[in-house]
mmCIF file of C-alpha atoms in Angstrom:
data_model
loop_
_atom_site.group_PDB
_atom_site.id
_atom_site.type_symbol
_atom_site.label_atom_id
_atom_site.label_comp_id
_atom_site.label_asym_id
_atom_site.label_seq_id
_atom_site.Cartn_x
_atom_site.Cartn_y
_atom_site.Cartn_z
ATOM 1 C CA UNK P 1 -129.085 -106.988 96.974
ATOM 2 C CA UNK P 2 -131.135 -107.963 93.978
ATOM 3 C CA UNK P 3 -129.671 -110.250 91.394
ATOM 4 C CA UNK P 4 -128.592 -109.192 87.901
ATOM 5 C CA UNK P 5 -131.341 -109.430 85.173
ATOM 6 C CA UNK P 6 -131.755 -112.937 83.577
ATOM 7 C CA UNK P 7 -130.537 -113.631 80.259
ATOM 8 C CA UNK P 8 -134.129 -114.140 79.245
ATOM 9 C CA UNK P 9 -134.751 -110.461 80.000
ATOM 10 C CA UNK P 10 -132.551 -109.411 77.097
ATOM 11 C CA UNK P 11 -133.500 -109.668 73.527
ATOM 12 C CA UNK P 12 -133.409 -107.449 70.374
ATOM 13 C CA UNK P 13 -135.553 -104.282 70.735
ATOM 14 C CA UNK P 14 -139.068 -104.383 69.321
ATOM 15 C CA UNK P 15 -141.479 -101.607 69.043
ATOM 16 C CA UNK P 16 -144.200 -100.408 71.743
ATOM 17 C CA UNK P 17 -147.568 -99.304 70.437
ATOM 18 C CA UNK P 18 -147.389 -95.516 71.070
ATOM 19 C CA UNK P 19 -143.946 -95.641 72.685
ATOM 20 C CA UNK P 20 -141.181 -97.271 70.270
ATOM 21 C CA UNK P 21 -137.854 -98.872 71.376
ATOM 22 C CA UNK P 22 -136.083 -95.537 70.880
ATOM 23 C CA UNK P 23 -138.497 -93.472 72.945
ATOM 24 C CA UNK P 24 -138.068 -95.958 75.809
ATOM 25 C CA UNK P 25 -134.166 -95.570 75.828
ATOM 26 C CA UNK P 26 -134.625 -91.824 75.743
ATOM 27 C CA UNK P 27 -137.305 -91.692 78.445
ATOM 28 C CA UNK P 28 -135.066 -94.090 80.611
ATOM 29 C CA UNK P 29 -131.949 -91.856 80.218
ATOM 30 C CA UNK P 30 -134.031 -88.694 80.726
ATOM 31 C CA UNK P 31 -135.509 -89.888 84.170
ATOM 32 C CA UNK P 32 -132.323 -91.231 85.407
ATOM 33 C CA UNK P 33 -130.493 -87.786 84.747
ATOM 34 C CA UNK P 34 -133.457 -85.992 86.368
ATOM 35 C CA UNK P 35 -132.715 -87.876 89.487
ATOM 36 C CA UNK P 36 -128.992 -87.481 89.248
ATOM 37 C CA UNK P 37 -128.326 -91.228 89.152
ATOM 38 C CA UNK P 38 -125.368 -92.660 87.151
ATOM 39 C CA UNK P 39 -126.044 -95.951 85.342
ATOM 40 C CA UNK P 40 -124.029 -97.552 88.036
ATOM 41 C CA UNK P 41 -126.130 -96.115 90.883
ATOM 42 C CA UNK P 42 -129.287 -97.299 89.032
ATOM 43 C CA UNK P 43 -127.671 -100.731 88.652
ATOM 44 C CA UNK P 44 -126.968 -100.865 92.444
ATOM 45 C CA UNK P 45 -130.695 -99.870 93.116
ATOM 46 C CA UNK P 46 -132.209 -102.492 90.861
ATOM 47 C CA UNK P 47 -129.838 -105.284 90.495
ATOM 48 C CA UNK P 48 -129.620 -104.785 86.761
ATOM 49 C CA UNK P 49 -126.322 -104.786 85.182
ATOM 50 C CA UNK P 50 -124.815 -101.416 84.316
ATOM 51 C CA UNK P 51 -124.030 -102.667 80.764
ATOM 52 C CA UNK P 52 -127.895 -103.669 80.491
ATOM 53 C CA UNK P 53 -129.040 -100.500 81.336
ATOM 54 C CA UNK P 54 -126.623 -98.666 78.959
ATOM 55 C CA UNK P 55 -128.008 -101.061 76.043
ATOM 56 C CA UNK P 56 -131.727 -100.402 76.922
ATOM 57 C CA UNK P 57 -130.794 -96.583 76.674
ATOM 58 C CA UNK P 58 -129.124 -96.790 73.428
ATOM 59 C CA UNK P 59 -131.881 -99.065 71.962
ATOM 60 C CA UNK P 60 -129.921 -102.191 71.630
ATOM 61 C CA UNK P 61 -131.976 -104.225 74.138
ATOM 62 C CA UNK P 62 -135.691 -104.545 75.100
ATOM 63 C CA UNK P 63 -136.271 -105.270 78.888
ATOM 64 C CA UNK P 64 -138.927 -107.746 80.143
ATOM 65 C CA UNK P 65 -142.017 -106.529 81.883
ATOM 66 C CA UNK P 66 -140.387 -107.715 85.273
ATOM 67 C CA UNK P 67 -137.180 -105.590 84.298
ATOM 68 C CA UNK P 68 -139.235 -102.643 83.355
ATOM 69 C CA UNK P 69 -141.028 -102.781 86.936
ATOM 70 C CA UNK P 70 -137.614 -102.930 88.474
ATOM 71 C CA UNK P 71 -136.299 -99.887 86.490
ATOM 72 C CA UNK P 72 -139.244 -97.921 87.551
ATOM 73 C CA UNK P 73 -138.996 -98.826 91.100
ATOM 74 C CA UNK P 74 -135.173 -97.988 90.978
ATOM 75 C CA UNK P 75 -135.986 -94.594 89.564
ATOM 76 C CA UNK P 76 -138.798 -94.157 92.165
ATOM 77 C CA UNK P 77 -141.471 -93.430 89.459
ATOM 78 C CA UNK P 78 -144.655 -95.364 88.206
ATOM 79 C CA UNK P 79 -144.220 -97.726 85.540
ATOM 80 C CA UNK P 80 -146.621 -95.602 83.488
ATOM 81 C CA UNK P 81 -144.131 -92.405 83.829
ATOM 82 C CA UNK P 82 -141.489 -94.617 82.208
ATOM 83 C CA UNK P 83 -143.792 -95.850 79.455
ATOM 84 C CA UNK P 84 -145.964 -92.537 79.076
ATOM 85 C CA UNK P 85 -146.015 -90.783 75.869
ATOM 86 C CA UNK P 86 -144.545 -87.069 76.253
ATOM 87 C CA UNK P 87 -148.042 -85.484 75.912
ATOM 88 C CA UNK P 88 -148.837 -86.808 79.351
ATOM 89 C CA UNK P 89 -152.568 -87.141 78.370
ATOM 90 C CA UNK P 90 -154.673 -88.611 80.995
ATOM 91 C CA UNK P 91 -152.052 -87.887 83.699
ATOM 92 C CA UNK P 92 -154.712 -86.956 86.239
ATOM 93 C CA UNK P 93 -157.695 -89.111 85.548
ATOM 94 C CA UNK P 94 -158.578 -92.219 87.722
ATOM 95 C CA UNK P 95 -160.558 -93.775 84.855
ATOM 96 C CA UNK P 96 -158.857 -95.283 81.939
ATOM 97 C CA UNK P 97 -160.365 -97.449 79.134
ATOM 98 C CA UNK P 98 -158.113 -99.834 76.832
ATOM 99 C CA UNK P 99 -160.050 -100.934 73.569
ATOM 100 C CA UNK P 100 -159.318 -104.420 72.286
ATOM 101 C CA UNK P 101 -155.874 -104.698 70.928
ATOM 102 C CA UNK P 102 -154.994 -100.980 71.802
ATOM 103 C CA UNK P 103 -152.603 -101.511 74.823
ATOM 104 C CA UNK P 104 -148.948 -101.080 74.552
ATOM 105 C CA UNK P 105 -147.253 -104.188 72.985
ATOM 106 C CA UNK P 106 -143.943 -105.417 74.153
ATOM 107 C CA UNK P 107 -142.120 -108.648 73.162
ATOM 108 C CA UNK P 108 -139.788 -110.545 75.410
ATOM 109 C CA UNK P 109 -138.257 -114.075 74.761
ATOM 110 C CA UNK P 110 -140.933 -116.030 76.847
ATOM 111 C CA UNK P 111 -143.972 -113.666 76.544
ATOM 112 C CA UNK P 112 -145.663 -111.237 74.270
ATOM 113 C CA UNK P 113 -147.272 -108.579 76.390
ATOM 114 C CA UNK P 114 -149.989 -106.073 75.850
ATOM 115 C CA UNK P 115 -149.908 -103.745 78.768
ATOM 116 C CA UNK P 116 -153.362 -102.231 79.525
ATOM 117 C CA UNK P 117 -154.384 -98.659 80.888
ATOM 118 C CA UNK P 118 -151.051 -97.386 80.640
ATOM 119 C CA UNK P 119 -152.487 -93.658 80.503
ATOM 120 C CA UNK P 120 -153.323 -93.937 84.188
ATOM 121 C CA UNK P 121 -150.385 -92.995 86.404
ATOM 122 C CA UNK P 122 -149.347 -93.861 89.980
ATOM 123 C CA UNK P 123 -151.210 -97.266 89.626
ATOM 124 C CA UNK P 124 -150.498 -100.091 92.293
ATOM 125 C CA UNK P 125 -151.857 -102.638 89.845
ATOM 126 C CA UNK P 126 -150.432 -103.151 86.455
ATOM 127 C CA UNK P 127 -152.850 -105.358 84.129
ATOM 128 C CA UNK P 128 -151.784 -106.900 80.928
ATOM 129 C CA UNK P 129 -152.459 -109.676 78.646
ATOM 130 C CA UNK P 130 -149.722 -112.065 77.839
ATOM 131 C CA UNK P 131 -149.267 -114.715 75.033
ATOM 132 C CA UNK P 132 -147.006 -117.472 76.431
ATOM 133 C CA UNK P 133 -144.530 -118.588 73.948
ATOM 134 C CA UNK P 134 -141.981 -120.635 75.964
ATOM 135 C CA UNK P 135 -142.615 -124.492 76.042
ATOM 136 C CA UNK P 136 -139.924 -125.675 78.148
ATOM 137 C CA UNK P 137 -137.925 -124.517 81.212
ATOM 138 C CA UNK P 138 -134.859 -124.233 79.058
ATOM 139 C CA UNK P 139 -136.670 -121.891 76.435
ATOM 140 C CA UNK P 140 -138.010 -119.857 79.271
ATOM 141 C CA UNK P 141 -134.716 -119.293 81.068
ATOM 142 C CA UNK P 142 -134.194 -118.144 84.491
ATOM 143 C CA UNK P 143 -137.262 -117.456 86.513
ATOM 144 C CA UNK P 144 -138.509 -113.855 87.278
ATOM 145 C CA UNK P 145 -138.881 -112.228 90.478
ATOM 146 C CA UNK P 146 -139.745 -108.815 91.581
ATOM 147 C CA UNK P 147 -141.486 -106.942 94.309
ATOM 148 C CA UNK P 148 -145.185 -107.409 94.889
ATOM 149 C CA UNK P 149 -147.804 -109.863 94.231
ATOM 150 C CA UNK P 150 -149.682 -110.997 91.034
ATOM 151 C CA UNK P 151 -152.448 -112.933 89.787
ATOM 152 C CA UNK P 152 -153.295 -114.282 86.443
ATOM 153 C CA UNK P 153 -156.374 -115.862 84.914
ATOM 154 C CA UNK P 154 -156.209 -118.542 81.743
ATOM 155 C CA UNK P 155 -158.017 -117.065 78.821
ATOM 156 C CA UNK P 156 -156.918 -119.606 76.274
ATOM 157 C CA UNK P 157 -155.036 -122.926 76.209
ATOM 158 C CA UNK P 158 -153.111 -124.565 78.884
ATOM 159 C CA UNK P 159 -150.516 -123.233 81.330
ATOM 160 C CA UNK P 160 -147.841 -124.892 83.362
ATOM 161 C CA UNK P 161 -146.799 -122.540 86.263
ATOM 162 C CA UNK P 162 -143.220 -123.122 87.630
ATOM 163 C CA UNK P 163 -142.089 -121.425 90.916
ATOM 164 C CA UNK P 164 -139.015 -121.860 93.161
ATOM 165 C CA UNK P 165 -140.868 -123.072 96.081
ATOM 166 C CA UNK P 166 -143.516 -125.421 94.592
ATOM 167 C CA UNK P 167 -143.810 -128.130 91.799
ATOM 168 C CA UNK P 168 -145.070 -127.300 88.637
ATOM 169 C CA UNK P 169 -148.905 -126.484 88.488
ATOM 170 C CA UNK P 170 -151.199 -127.042 85.241
ATOM 171 C CA UNK P 171 -153.974 -124.630 84.671
ATOM 172 C CA UNK P 172 -156.550 -124.777 82.015
ATOM 173 C CA UNK P 173 -158.842 -122.178 80.648
ATOM 174 C CA UNK P 174 -160.797 -120.511 83.394
ATOM 175 C CA UNK P 175 -158.329 -121.253 86.081
ATOM 176 C CA UNK P 176 -156.352 -118.575 88.036
ATOM 177 C CA UNK P 177 -153.447 -118.378 90.398
ATOM 178 C CA UNK P 178 -152.335 -115.809 92.858
ATOM 179 C CA UNK P 179 -148.723 -115.550 93.964
ATOM 180 C CA UNK P 180 -146.034 -113.800 95.886
ATOM 181 C CA UNK P 181 -143.808 -112.115 92.926
ATOM 182 C CA UNK P 182 -140.596 -112.053 95.055
ATOM 183 C CA UNK P 183 -140.710 -115.904 94.606
ATOM 184 C CA UNK P 184 -139.097 -117.046 91.245
ATOM 185 C CA UNK P 185 -141.828 -117.896 88.833
ATOM 186 C CA UNK P 186 -142.552 -118.329 85.124
ATOM 187 C CA UNK P 187 -145.391 -119.774 82.950
ATOM 188 C CA UNK P 188 -145.142 -122.115 79.919
ATOM 189 C CA UNK P 189 -147.676 -122.962 77.089
ATOM 190 C CA UNK P 190 -148.305 -126.703 77.177
ATOM 191 C CA UNK P 191 -151.200 -127.224 74.796
ATOM 192 C CA UNK P 192 -151.276 -127.336 71.171
ATOM 193 C CA UNK P 193 -151.626 -123.373 70.841
ATOM 194 C CA UNK P 194 -149.697 -120.722 72.680
ATOM 195 C CA UNK P 195 -151.604 -119.849 76.026
ATOM 196 C CA UNK P 196 -153.191 -116.306 76.675
ATOM 197 C CA UNK P 197 -153.466 -114.968 80.187
ATOM 198 C CA UNK P 198 -154.808 -111.843 81.797
ATOM 199 C CA UNK P 199 -152.200 -110.782 84.261
ATOM 200 C CA UNK P 200 -152.256 -108.275 87.104
ATOM 201 C CA UNK P 201 -149.138 -107.280 88.793
ATOM 202 C CA UNK P 202 -149.665 -105.539 92.161
ATOM 203 C CA UNK P 203 -146.547 -103.458 93.145
ATOM 204 C CA UNK P 204 -146.017 -103.347 96.960
#
C-alpha cells in the first residue's frame, strides 16, 4: 500500500498557466466521478489521504508534481488528461512544441515547476523544468517517491541530490543523474542562487 502524501505536497493553491487551481479541482472531481470512484476509493488506489483529495477538489490545496502523477495513475489517465484544458486541442498529435516560458507553471514548497508539452496526451515521459527552492532537508520535507524512473540535467547552479539508499551527491551545471523514482528522492539548491534543472519523469 503506498504511503500517504508527505506534508511537503500540501501548500496553498497557486495558478497553472492555462489551467488554474479551480480548474484542476474540477477536473479531478469530474474524472473521479466518471470512473465511479469515491474519494475513499481513490485514496486507497493512490495512498493519498482522503482529506487531501477533498481539499484539492475544493481548491484548498495544490499537489506536488509527484502527487499529480499518483492521482493520474489512480484514475488510470495520462497526466496530461488531468491537466489538459477542456478544448482538448492537440489531443491526437504526436508533435508538440513548448515555447520558452509557455509551459504550465505549478508551485510547491520545494520546487517551482514548468511542465512542458502538456498538449501531447498519453506520454510515457513527462518533461519539465524545475527551480529548486529548498536549501535543507528540513525545508524540503519528506523525500518523494512514485512509480517510474527519472533523469535530470543541471542547467544552472549547484544541486545536492538526496536519496533513501545513497549518500548526498553534489551536481554542478552540466551534470545529470538517472534514478529509480520508487526510491525516495529530493533535490536541494546549495549554491548562491536557486538551481534550475531540466527533468524528465518516465512513467512505468
